[in-house]
């Protein structure tokens, strides 16, 4: 962050970038890029050139200056004329002087192809598509480094923000107990109606009001009671585990539970819940990854899907002073929470662009390595022939949840990476409660992600 004043319009040159995927994240980046000195984004790619052109128009670009290009020659001509380019294939624009490609499709296989194409063309890659990153992030970073380029997670999404917060804490000598994020949607408890609203859904939770304040009750007991009373709402989400898989492979931190403890917690309680069991919390040891569901009353502030760390309080006098200043310290004074209650998606992405293009560094780890795989777990009986398809806003597979398990090379007996399974059919019936193995799925050995994952598995030196 010390570089931000340098980034703010003090670049000696203009950085040209391209966005692949013009949905929510991509469009917000296009809109913001128009106001950032030293950065230009006039190349937009989507599955149809018309969709990309619509996104460019929607952020205020003159329609007369947008060209839908179907081949490399027309893209080159539009570039030289100073126009904005809309296309359906990244390969059409790789010979243009674009330095940074932002991959924001959310499509695991598409993200794999786009990253490979960009790297081979000598471009830096900002990997917004965490689904791809969770399966092959380490090999993409290695491939880029071999070409003098960088693959980076993106500021504005939780992995990059959490990696930055955790490495900052380590740099100033803080000892991390836990690192994580709040889930995407708050749990808003209304005591007047005894209901909780989350992600547009409201459910009755009779008796929850008795647990809105923990009092002096043990924190594990509070976590269990709240989870039970709010059981009508989902309390585990594949996107949360996916994002923290990216963090695990960057920092080497792991969860102590493959699907997280995921307590329903007030912001003021995070330091208590995200503490070691020896200190009254939920975690088995130190250096764990986890999430929490932000519990609040109507009108109270949200954690906004932000990120946090909890740290050991080594000096009582210092932390008593910080508690008095409003910092979140556990009731026993042994741990404290430091949070970054924001993630602004495409509005923040420019800092990652600047870091890669101007400094040649990632917003994440320089050398991520395979530590954790996000793997697939059957929540219901699944029949042979079923198509496993990650879809919807959260890119999840019906009746299939995710687990964070130790990284392992692909083999018939290994759990299958969640997003490698997407788009493939089951070869045999899977019983509820069982991991889905690679041997259970009809894998396409010619697929981009599969080939890159096999390349990742073949590397023996991840130092």
Coordinates of C-alpha atoms in Angstrom, one line a residue:
X1 CA 0.0 0.0 0.0
X2 CA 3.0 2.3 0.3
X3 CA 3.0 2.4 -3.5
X4 CA -0.4 3.8 -3.8
X5 CA 0.6 7.4 -4.1
X6 CA 3.0 6.4 -6.9
X7 CA 0.2 4.6 -8.6
X8 CA -2.2 7.5 -8.3
X9 CA -1.5 9.1 -11.7
X10 CA 2.3 9.2 -11.3
X11 CA 3.0 6.4 -13.7
X12 CA 5.4 7.4 -16.4
X13 CA 3.3 5.5 -19.0
X14 CA -0.2 4.5 -19.6
X15 CA -1.0 0.8 -18.8
X16 CA -3.3 -0.8 -21.4
X17 CA -5.4 -3.7 -20.2
X18 CA -8.2 -6.0 -21.4
X19 CA -11.1 -7.4 -19.5
X20 CA -12.4 -10.9 -20.2
X21 CA -15.9 -11.4 -18.9
X22 CA -18.1 -8.2 -18.6
X23 CA -20.5 -9.4 -15.9
X24 CA -20.8 -7.7 -12.5
X25 CA -17.0 -7.6 -11.7
X26 CA -15.9 -6.9 -15.3
X27 CA -18.4 -4.1 -15.8
X28 CA -17.6 -2.4 -12.6
X29 CA -13.9 -2.4 -13.5
X30 CA -14.7 -1.0 -16.9
X31 CA -16.7 1.8 -15.3
X32 CA -14.0 2.6 -12.7
X33 CA -11.1 2.4 -15.2
X34 CA -12.4 5.5 -17.0
X35 CA -11.5 7.5 -13.9
X36 CA -8.1 6.1 -13.2
X37 CA -5.0 8.0 -14.3
X38 CA -2.3 5.9 -15.9
X39 CA -4.7 3.0 -16.9
X40 CA -6.8 2.4 -19.9
X41 CA -9.2 -0.5 -20.7
X42 CA -10.6 -0.4 -24.2
X43 CA -10.6 -4.1 -24.9
X44 CA -13.6 -6.1 -23.7
X45 CA -14.1 -9.9 -24.3
X46 CA -17.2 -11.9 -23.7
X47 CA -18.8 -15.0 -25.1
X48 CA -20.5 -12.8 -27.7
X49 CA -19.0 -9.6 -29.1
X50 CA -22.3 -7.9 -28.7
X51 CA -22.4 -8.5 -25.0
X52 CA -18.9 -7.0 -24.7
X53 CA -20.0 -4.0 -26.8
X54 CA -23.1 -3.5 -24.6
X55 CA -20.9 -3.4 -21.5
X56 CA -18.6 -0.8 -23.1
X57 CA -21.7 1.4 -24.0
X58 CA -23.1 1.0 -20.6
X59 CA -20.2 2.7 -18.9
X60 CA -20.4 5.7 -21.2
X61 CA -18.2 5.0 -24.1
X62 CA -19.3 6.6 -27.3
X63 CA -21.1 3.8 -29.4
X64 CA -19.4 5.3 -32.5
X65 CA -16.0 4.4 -31.0
X66 CA -16.8 0.8 -30.3
X67 CA -16.0 -1.8 -32.9
X68 CA -17.2 -5.4 -32.7
X69 CA -14.2 -7.4 -34.1
X70 CA -14.3 -11.0 -35.4
X71 CA -10.7 -11.3 -36.5
X72 CA -7.2 -10.1 -35.5
X73 CA -7.0 -7.7 -38.4
X74 CA -10.1 -5.8 -37.5
X75 CA -9.0 -5.7 -33.9
X76 CA -5.6 -4.3 -34.9
X77 CA -7.2 -1.7 -37.2
X78 CA -9.6 -0.6 -34.4
X79 CA -6.7 -0.3 -32.0
X80 CA -4.6 1.8 -34.3
X81 CA -7.7 4.1 -34.8
X82 CA -7.9 4.6 -31.0
X83 CA -11.3 2.8 -30.8
X84 CA -12.6 0.4 -28.2
X85 CA -12.7 -3.2 -29.1
X86 CA -15.4 -5.8 -28.4
X87 CA -14.7 -9.4 -29.2
X88 CA -15.7 -13.0 -28.5
X89 CA -12.3 -14.5 -28.2
X90 CA -9.2 -13.3 -26.4
X91 CA -7.0 -15.0 -29.0
X92 CA -8.0 -12.2 -31.5
X93 CA -6.3 -9.5 -29.5
X94 CA -3.2 -11.1 -28.1
X95 CA -0.9 -9.3 -30.6
X96 CA -2.2 -5.9 -29.4
X97 CA 0.1 -3.9 -26.9
X98 CA -2.1 -4.9 -23.9
X99 CA 0.0 -5.5 -20.8
X100 CA -2.5 -6.9 -18.4
X101 CA -5.5 -9.3 -19.0
X102 CA -8.1 -9.5 -16.3
X103 CA -9.9 -12.9 -16.4
X104 CA -13.4 -12.4 -14.9
X105 CA -15.6 -14.9 -16.6
X106 CA -16.2 -17.1 -13.6
X107 CA -16.0 -20.1 -16.0
X108 CA -13.5 -22.7 -14.8
X109 CA -12.6 -24.0 -18.2
X110 CA -12.8 -20.7 -19.9
X111 CA -10.6 -19.1 -17.3
X112 CA -8.0 -21.8 -17.8
X113 CA -7.9 -21.2 -21.6
X114 CA -7.8 -17.4 -21.2
X115 CA -5.0 -17.5 -18.7
X116 CA -2.9 -19.9 -20.8
X117 CA -3.4 -17.7 -23.9
X118 CA -2.5 -14.5 -22.1
X119 CA 0.6 -16.0 -20.5
X120 CA 1.8 -17.5 -23.8
X121 CA 1.4 -14.0 -25.3
X122 CA 3.5 -12.5 -22.6
X123 CA 0.7 -10.7 -20.7
X124 CA 0.3 -10.3 -17.0
X125 CA -2.9 -12.0 -15.8
X126 CA -5.2 -10.8 -13.0
X127 CA -7.1 -13.9 -12.1
X128 CA -10.6 -12.9 -10.9
X129 CA -12.0 -16.3 -11.6
X130 CA -11.2 -18.0 -8.3
X131 CA -12.8 -21.3 -9.6
X132 CA -9.9 -21.7 -12.0
X133 CA -7.4 -20.4 -9.5
X134 CA -8.5 -23.0 -6.9
X135 CA -7.5 -25.9 -9.3
X136 CA -4.5 -24.7 -11.2
X137 CA -3.4 -21.4 -9.7
X138 CA 0.1 -22.6 -8.8
X139 CA 1.0 -23.8 -12.3
X140 CA -0.3 -20.7 -13.9
X141 CA 1.9 -18.6 -11.7
X142 CA 4.9 -20.7 -12.5
X143 CA 4.2 -20.6 -16.2
X144 CA 4.0 -16.8 -16.1
X145 CA 7.2 -16.5 -14.0
X146 CA 9.1 -18.5 -16.6
X147 CA 8.0 -15.8 -19.2
X148 CA 8.8 -12.9 -17.0
X149 CA 5.1 -12.2 -16.3
X150 CA 2.9 -12.3 -13.2
X151 CA -0.4 -14.1 -12.4
X152 CA -2.1 -12.3 -9.5
X153 CA -5.4 -12.5 -7.5
X154 CA -7.3 -9.3 -7.7
X155 CA -7.7 -6.6 -5.1
X156 CA -11.4 -6.2 -4.5
X157 CA -12.0 -9.9 -3.9
X158 CA -11.3 -11.5 -0.6
X159 CA -8.3 -13.7 -1.4
X160 CA -6.0 -10.9 -2.4
X161 CA -7.3 -8.6 0.5
X162 CA -6.8 -11.4 3.0
X163 CA -3.3 -12.3 1.8
X164 CA -2.4 -8.7 2.1
X165 CA -3.8 -8.3 5.6
X166 CA -2.1 -11.5 6.8
X167 CA 1.3 -10.7 5.3
X168 CA 1.1 -7.2 6.7
X169 CA 0.4 -8.7 10.2
X170 CA 3.4 -11.0 9.9
X171 CA 5.6 -8.1 8.8
X172 CA 4.9 -6.2 12.0
X173 CA 5.4 -9.2 14.2
X174 CA 1.8 -10.2 15.0
X175 CA 1.2 -13.9 15.6
X176 CA -1.9 -15.0 13.6
X177 CA -4.4 -17.3 15.2
X178 CA -6.9 -17.3 12.4
X179 CA -7.5 -15.7 9.0
X180 CA -10.7 -15.6 7.1
X181 CA -13.7 -13.6 5.8
X182 CA -17.3 -13.0 6.5
X183 CA -19.7 -14.9 4.3
X184 CA -21.3 -13.1 1.4
X185 CA -24.6 -12.4 3.1
X186 CA -25.3 -11.2 6.6
X187 CA -27.6 -12.9 9.1
X188 CA -29.9 -10.0 10.1
X189 CA -31.9 -10.9 13.2
X190 CA -35.1 -9.0 13.9
X191 CA -36.1 -9.3 17.5
X192 CA -39.6 -7.9 16.8
X193 CA -40.5 -10.8 14.6
X194 CA -38.0 -13.5 15.7
X195 CA -36.7 -13.9 12.2
X196 CA -33.4 -13.9 10.4
X197 CA -33.1 -12.5 6.9
X198 CA -30.1 -13.6 4.7
X199 CA -29.7 -13.3 0.9
X200 CA -33.3 -12.2 0.5
X201 CA -34.8 -15.0 2.4
X202 CA -36.5 -14.7 5.8
X203 CA -37.0 -17.6 8.2
X204 CA -38.5 -17.9 11.7
X205 CA -35.9 -18.5 14.4
X206 CA -37.9 -18.8 17.7
X207 CA -35.6 -18.6 20.7
X208 CA -32.7 -17.0 18.8
X209 CA -33.1 -13.8 20.8
X210 CA -31.9 -15.7 23.9
X211 CA -28.6 -16.2 22.1
X212 CA -28.1 -12.8 20.5
X213 CA -25.8 -11.9 23.4
X214 CA -23.3 -14.6 24.5
X215 CA -23.1 -13.4 28.1
X216 CA -20.6 -15.6 29.9
X217 CA -21.6 -18.8 28.1
X218 CA -18.8 -20.8 26.5
X219 CA -18.2 -19.8 22.9
X220 CA -18.6 -23.3 21.4
X221 CA -22.0 -23.6 23.1
X222 CA -23.0 -20.3 21.6
X223 CA -21.9 -21.4 18.2
X224 CA -23.8 -24.7 18.4
X225 CA -27.0 -23.0 19.6
X226 CA -27.1 -20.3 17.0
X227 CA -26.3 -22.8 14.2
X228 CA -29.2 -25.1 15.4
X229 CA -31.7 -22.3 15.7
X230 CA -30.8 -20.9 12.2
X231 CA -30.6 -24.4 10.6
X232 CA -33.2 -23.4 8.0
X233 CA -30.5 -21.2 6.4
X234 CA -27.5 -22.5 4.6
X235 CA -24.3 -22.1 6.6
X236 CA -21.7 -23.4 4.3
X237 CA -21.0 -22.1 0.8
X238 CA -18.7 -23.4 -1.9
X239 CA -17.5 -19.8 -2.9
X240 CA -16.3 -19.2 0.6
X241 CA -14.2 -22.4 0.6
X242 CA -13.0 -21.7 -2.9
X243 CA -11.7 -18.3 -2.0
X244 CA -9.9 -19.6 1.1
X245 CA -8.4 -22.4 -1.0
X246 CA -6.6 -19.7 -3.0
X247 CA -5.4 -18.1 0.3
X248 CA -4.2 -21.5 1.5
X249 CA -2.1 -22.1 -1.6
X250 CA -0.6 -18.6 -1.2
X251 CA 0.1 -18.6 2.5
X252 CA 0.3 -22.2 3.5
X253 CA -2.4 -21.8 6.1
X254 CA -5.1 -24.4 6.3
X255 CA -8.5 -25.0 8.1
X256 CA -8.8 -27.4 11.0
X257 CA -12.2 -28.5 9.7
X258 CA -12.6 -29.3 6.0
X259 CA -15.9 -27.4 5.7
X260 CA -15.1 -24.7 8.4
X261 CA -16.6 -24.0 11.8
X262 CA -18.5 -21.0 10.2
X263 CA -20.0 -19.5 13.4
X264 CA -22.9 -17.0 13.3
X265 CA -21.1 -14.2 15.0
X266 CA -21.4 -10.5 15.9
X267 CA -18.5 -8.4 14.7
X268 CA -17.5 -7.8 18.3
X269 CA -17.3 -11.6 18.9
X270 CA -14.9 -12.6 16.1
X271 CA -11.8 -12.5 18.4
X272 CA -13.6 -14.9 20.8
X273 CA -14.8 -17.4 18.3
X274 CA -11.7 -17.4 16.1
X275 CA -9.4 -18.3 19.0
X276 CA -7.8 -21.6 19.9
X277 CA -9.8 -24.0 22.0
X278 CA -7.3 -23.6 24.8
X279 CA -8.3 -19.9 24.9
X280 CA -12.1 -20.7 24.8
X281 CA -12.5 -20.5 21.0
X282 CA -13.4 -22.9 18.3
X283 CA -10.1 -23.6 16.6
X284 CA -7.6 -26.5 17.0
X285 CA -4.3 -24.6 17.1
X286 CA -3.1 -21.5 15.4
X287 CA -2.8 -20.3 11.8
X288 CA -6.3 -21.6 10.8
X289 CA -8.5 -20.5 8.0
X290 CA -12.3 -20.0 8.6
X291 CA -15.3 -17.9 7.9
X292 CA -18.1 -16.4 9.9
X293 CA -21.7 -15.3 9.2
X294 CA -22.0 -11.7 10.2
X295 CA -24.9 -11.5 12.8
X296 CA -26.4 -8.1 13.2
X297 CA -29.6 -6.4 14.1
X298 CA -31.5 -4.3 11.5
X299 CA -29.7 -1.0 11.0
X300 CA -26.4 -2.2 12.5
X301 CA -23.3 -2.0 10.3
X302 CA -22.2 -4.9 8.2
X303 CA -18.8 -6.5 7.8
X304 CA -19.6 -6.2 4.1
X305 CA -18.0 -9.5 3.1
X306 CA -14.7 -8.3 4.4
X307 CA -11.7 -10.1 5.7
X308 CA -10.1 -10.5 9.1
X309 CA -7.3 -11.9 11.1
X310 CA -7.2 -12.8 14.8
X311 CA -3.9 -12.4 16.6
X312 CA -2.4 -13.3 20.0
X313 CA -2.4 -10.4 22.5
X314 CA 1.2 -10.5 23.9
X315 CA 1.1 -7.3 26.0
X316 CA -1.9 -6.7 28.2
X317 CA -1.3 -3.0 28.6
X318 CA -1.1 -2.4 24.8
X319 CA -4.3 -4.4 24.1
X320 CA -6.2 -2.8 27.0
X321 CA -5.4 0.5 25.4
X322 CA -6.5 -0.7 22.0
X323 CA -9.7 -2.1 23.4
X324 CA -10.5 1.3 24.9
X325 CA -10.0 2.8 21.4
X326 CA -12.7 0.5 20.0
X327 CA -10.6 -2.5 18.7
X328 CA -12.2 -5.9 19.0
X329 CA -10.5 -7.9 21.8
X330 CA -11.7 -11.2 23.2
X331 CA -13.5 -11.0 26.6
X332 CA -10.6 -12.9 28.1
X333 CA -8.0 -10.5 26.5
X334 CA -6.0 -13.3 24.8
X335 CA -6.8 -12.6 21.2
X336 CA -7.8 -9.6 19.1
X337 CA -9.5 -9.2 15.7
X338 CA -8.1 -6.9 13.0
X339 CA -10.5 -6.5 10.1
X340 CA -10.8 -5.0 6.7
X341 CA -14.6 -4.6 6.3
X342 CA -14.9 -4.2 2.6
X343 CA -14.4 -5.8 -0.8
X344 CA -15.3 -3.5 -3.6
X345 CA -14.9 -5.9 -6.5
X346 CA -13.9 -4.1 -9.8
X347 CA -13.7 -0.8 -8.1
X348 CA -10.4 -1.9 -6.4
X349 CA -8.9 -4.0 -9.1
X350 CA -6.6 -1.2 -10.4
X351 CA -4.1 -1.6 -7.6
X352 CA -3.5 -5.2 -8.8
X353 CA -3.1 -4.0 -12.3
X354 CA -0.5 -1.4 -11.2
X355 CA 1.4 -3.9 -9.1
X356 CA 1.8 -6.4 -11.9
X357 CA 2.6 -3.9 -14.7
X358 CA 4.7 -1.3 -12.8
X359 CA 6.3 -3.5 -10.1
X360 CA 6.2 -7.0 -11.6
X361 CA 4.7 -8.4 -8.4
X362 CA 1.5 -10.2 -7.5
X363 CA -1.2 -9.0 -5.1
X364 CA -1.0 -12.5 -3.7
X365 CA 2.0 -14.8 -3.3
X366 CA 5.0 -14.7 -5.5
X367 CA 5.1 -18.5 -5.6
X368 CA 1.8 -20.1 -4.7
X369 CA 2.0 -23.9 -4.3
X370 CA -0.5 -26.8 -4.0
X371 CA -1.4 -27.0 -0.4
X372 CA -5.2 -27.5 -0.5
X373 CA -7.6 -28.8 -3.0
X374 CA -11.2 -27.7 -3.0
X375 CA -12.9 -31.0 -3.5
X376 CA -16.5 -32.3 -4.2
X377 CA -18.7 -34.0 -1.7
X378 CA -22.1 -35.6 -2.3
X379 CA -24.9 -34.1 -0.2
X380 CA -27.5 -36.5 -1.7
X381 CA -27.5 -39.7 -3.6
X382 CA -26.3 -38.9 -7.1
X383 CA -27.1 -41.3 -10.0
X384 CA -24.6 -42.4 -12.6
X385 CA -24.9 -40.2 -15.7
X386 CA -25.7 -37.1 -13.7
X387 CA -24.1 -33.9 -15.2
X388 CA -22.2 -32.1 -12.6
X389 CA -22.6 -28.5 -13.6
X390 CA -21.5 -25.4 -11.6
X391 CA -24.1 -22.8 -12.3
X392 CA -26.0 -19.8 -10.9
X393 CA -24.6 -16.7 -9.3
X394 CA -22.4 -18.7 -6.9
X395 CA -21.2 -21.3 -9.5
X396 CA -22.3 -24.3 -7.4
X397 CA -23.2 -27.9 -8.3
X398 CA -26.6 -29.1 -7.2
X399 CA -26.4 -31.4 -4.2
X400 CA -22.7 -31.2 -4.2
X401 CA -20.9 -29.2 -1.5
X402 CA -17.2 -28.4 -1.1
X403 CA -14.4 -29.4 1.2
X404 CA -10.9 -28.1 1.7
X405 CA -8.7 -31.2 1.7
X406 CA -4.9 -31.7 1.4
X407 CA -3.8 -31.2 -2.2
X408 CA -3.1 -34.5 -4.1
X409 CA -2.3 -35.4 -7.7
X410 CA -5.2 -36.5 -9.8
X411 CA -5.8 -40.3 -9.5
X412 CA -8.8 -42.5 -9.5
X413 CA -8.7 -42.7 -5.7
X414 CA -8.2 -39.0 -5.1
X415 CA -11.1 -36.6 -4.3
X416 CA -11.9 -34.6 -7.4
X417 CA -11.3 -30.9 -7.5
X418 CA -14.7 -29.2 -7.3
X419 CA -14.4 -27.2 -10.5
X420 CA -12.6 -29.9 -12.5
X421 CA -15.8 -31.9 -12.0
X422 CA -18.0 -29.2 -13.5
X423 CA -19.4 -30.0 -16.9
X424 CA -18.6 -33.7 -16.5
X425 CA -20.9 -36.7 -15.9
X426 CA -20.7 -39.3 -13.1
X427 CA -19.6 -42.8 -14.2
X428 CA -21.2 -44.5 -11.2
X429 CA -23.7 -43.9 -8.4
X430 CA -22.5 -41.9 -5.4
X431 CA -24.0 -42.2 -2.0
X432 CA -24.8 -39.1 0.1
X433 CA -22.1 -38.2 2.5
X434 CA -19.2 -39.5 0.4
X435 CA -16.4 -37.7 -1.4
X436 CA -16.6 -37.7 -5.2
X437 CA -13.4 -39.3 -6.5
X438 CA -11.7 -38.6 -9.8
X439 CA -12.5 -42.2 -10.8
X440 CA -16.2 -41.5 -10.4
X441 CA -16.2 -38.9 -13.1
X442 CA -15.9 -39.0 -16.9
X443 CA -13.0 -36.6 -17.2
X444 CA -12.1 -35.0 -20.5
X445 CA -8.3 -35.5 -20.8
X446 CA -8.2 -33.0 -23.6
X447 CA -9.8 -30.2 -21.6
X448 CA -7.6 -27.1 -20.9
X449 CA -8.0 -27.3 -17.1
X450 CA -7.3 -31.0 -17.0
X451 CA -4.1 -30.7 -19.0
X452 CA -2.9 -27.8 -16.9
X453 CA -3.7 -29.6 -13.7
X454 CA -1.7 -32.6 -14.8
X455 CA 1.2 -30.3 -15.5
X456 CA 0.8 -28.9 -12.0
X457 CA 0.8 -32.4 -10.6
X458 CA 4.0 -33.3 -12.4
X459 CA 6.0 -30.5 -10.7
X460 CA 8.0 -31.9 -7.8
X461 CA 9.8 -28.7 -6.7
X462 CA 7.4 -26.1 -5.3
X463 CA 10.0 -24.2 -3.2

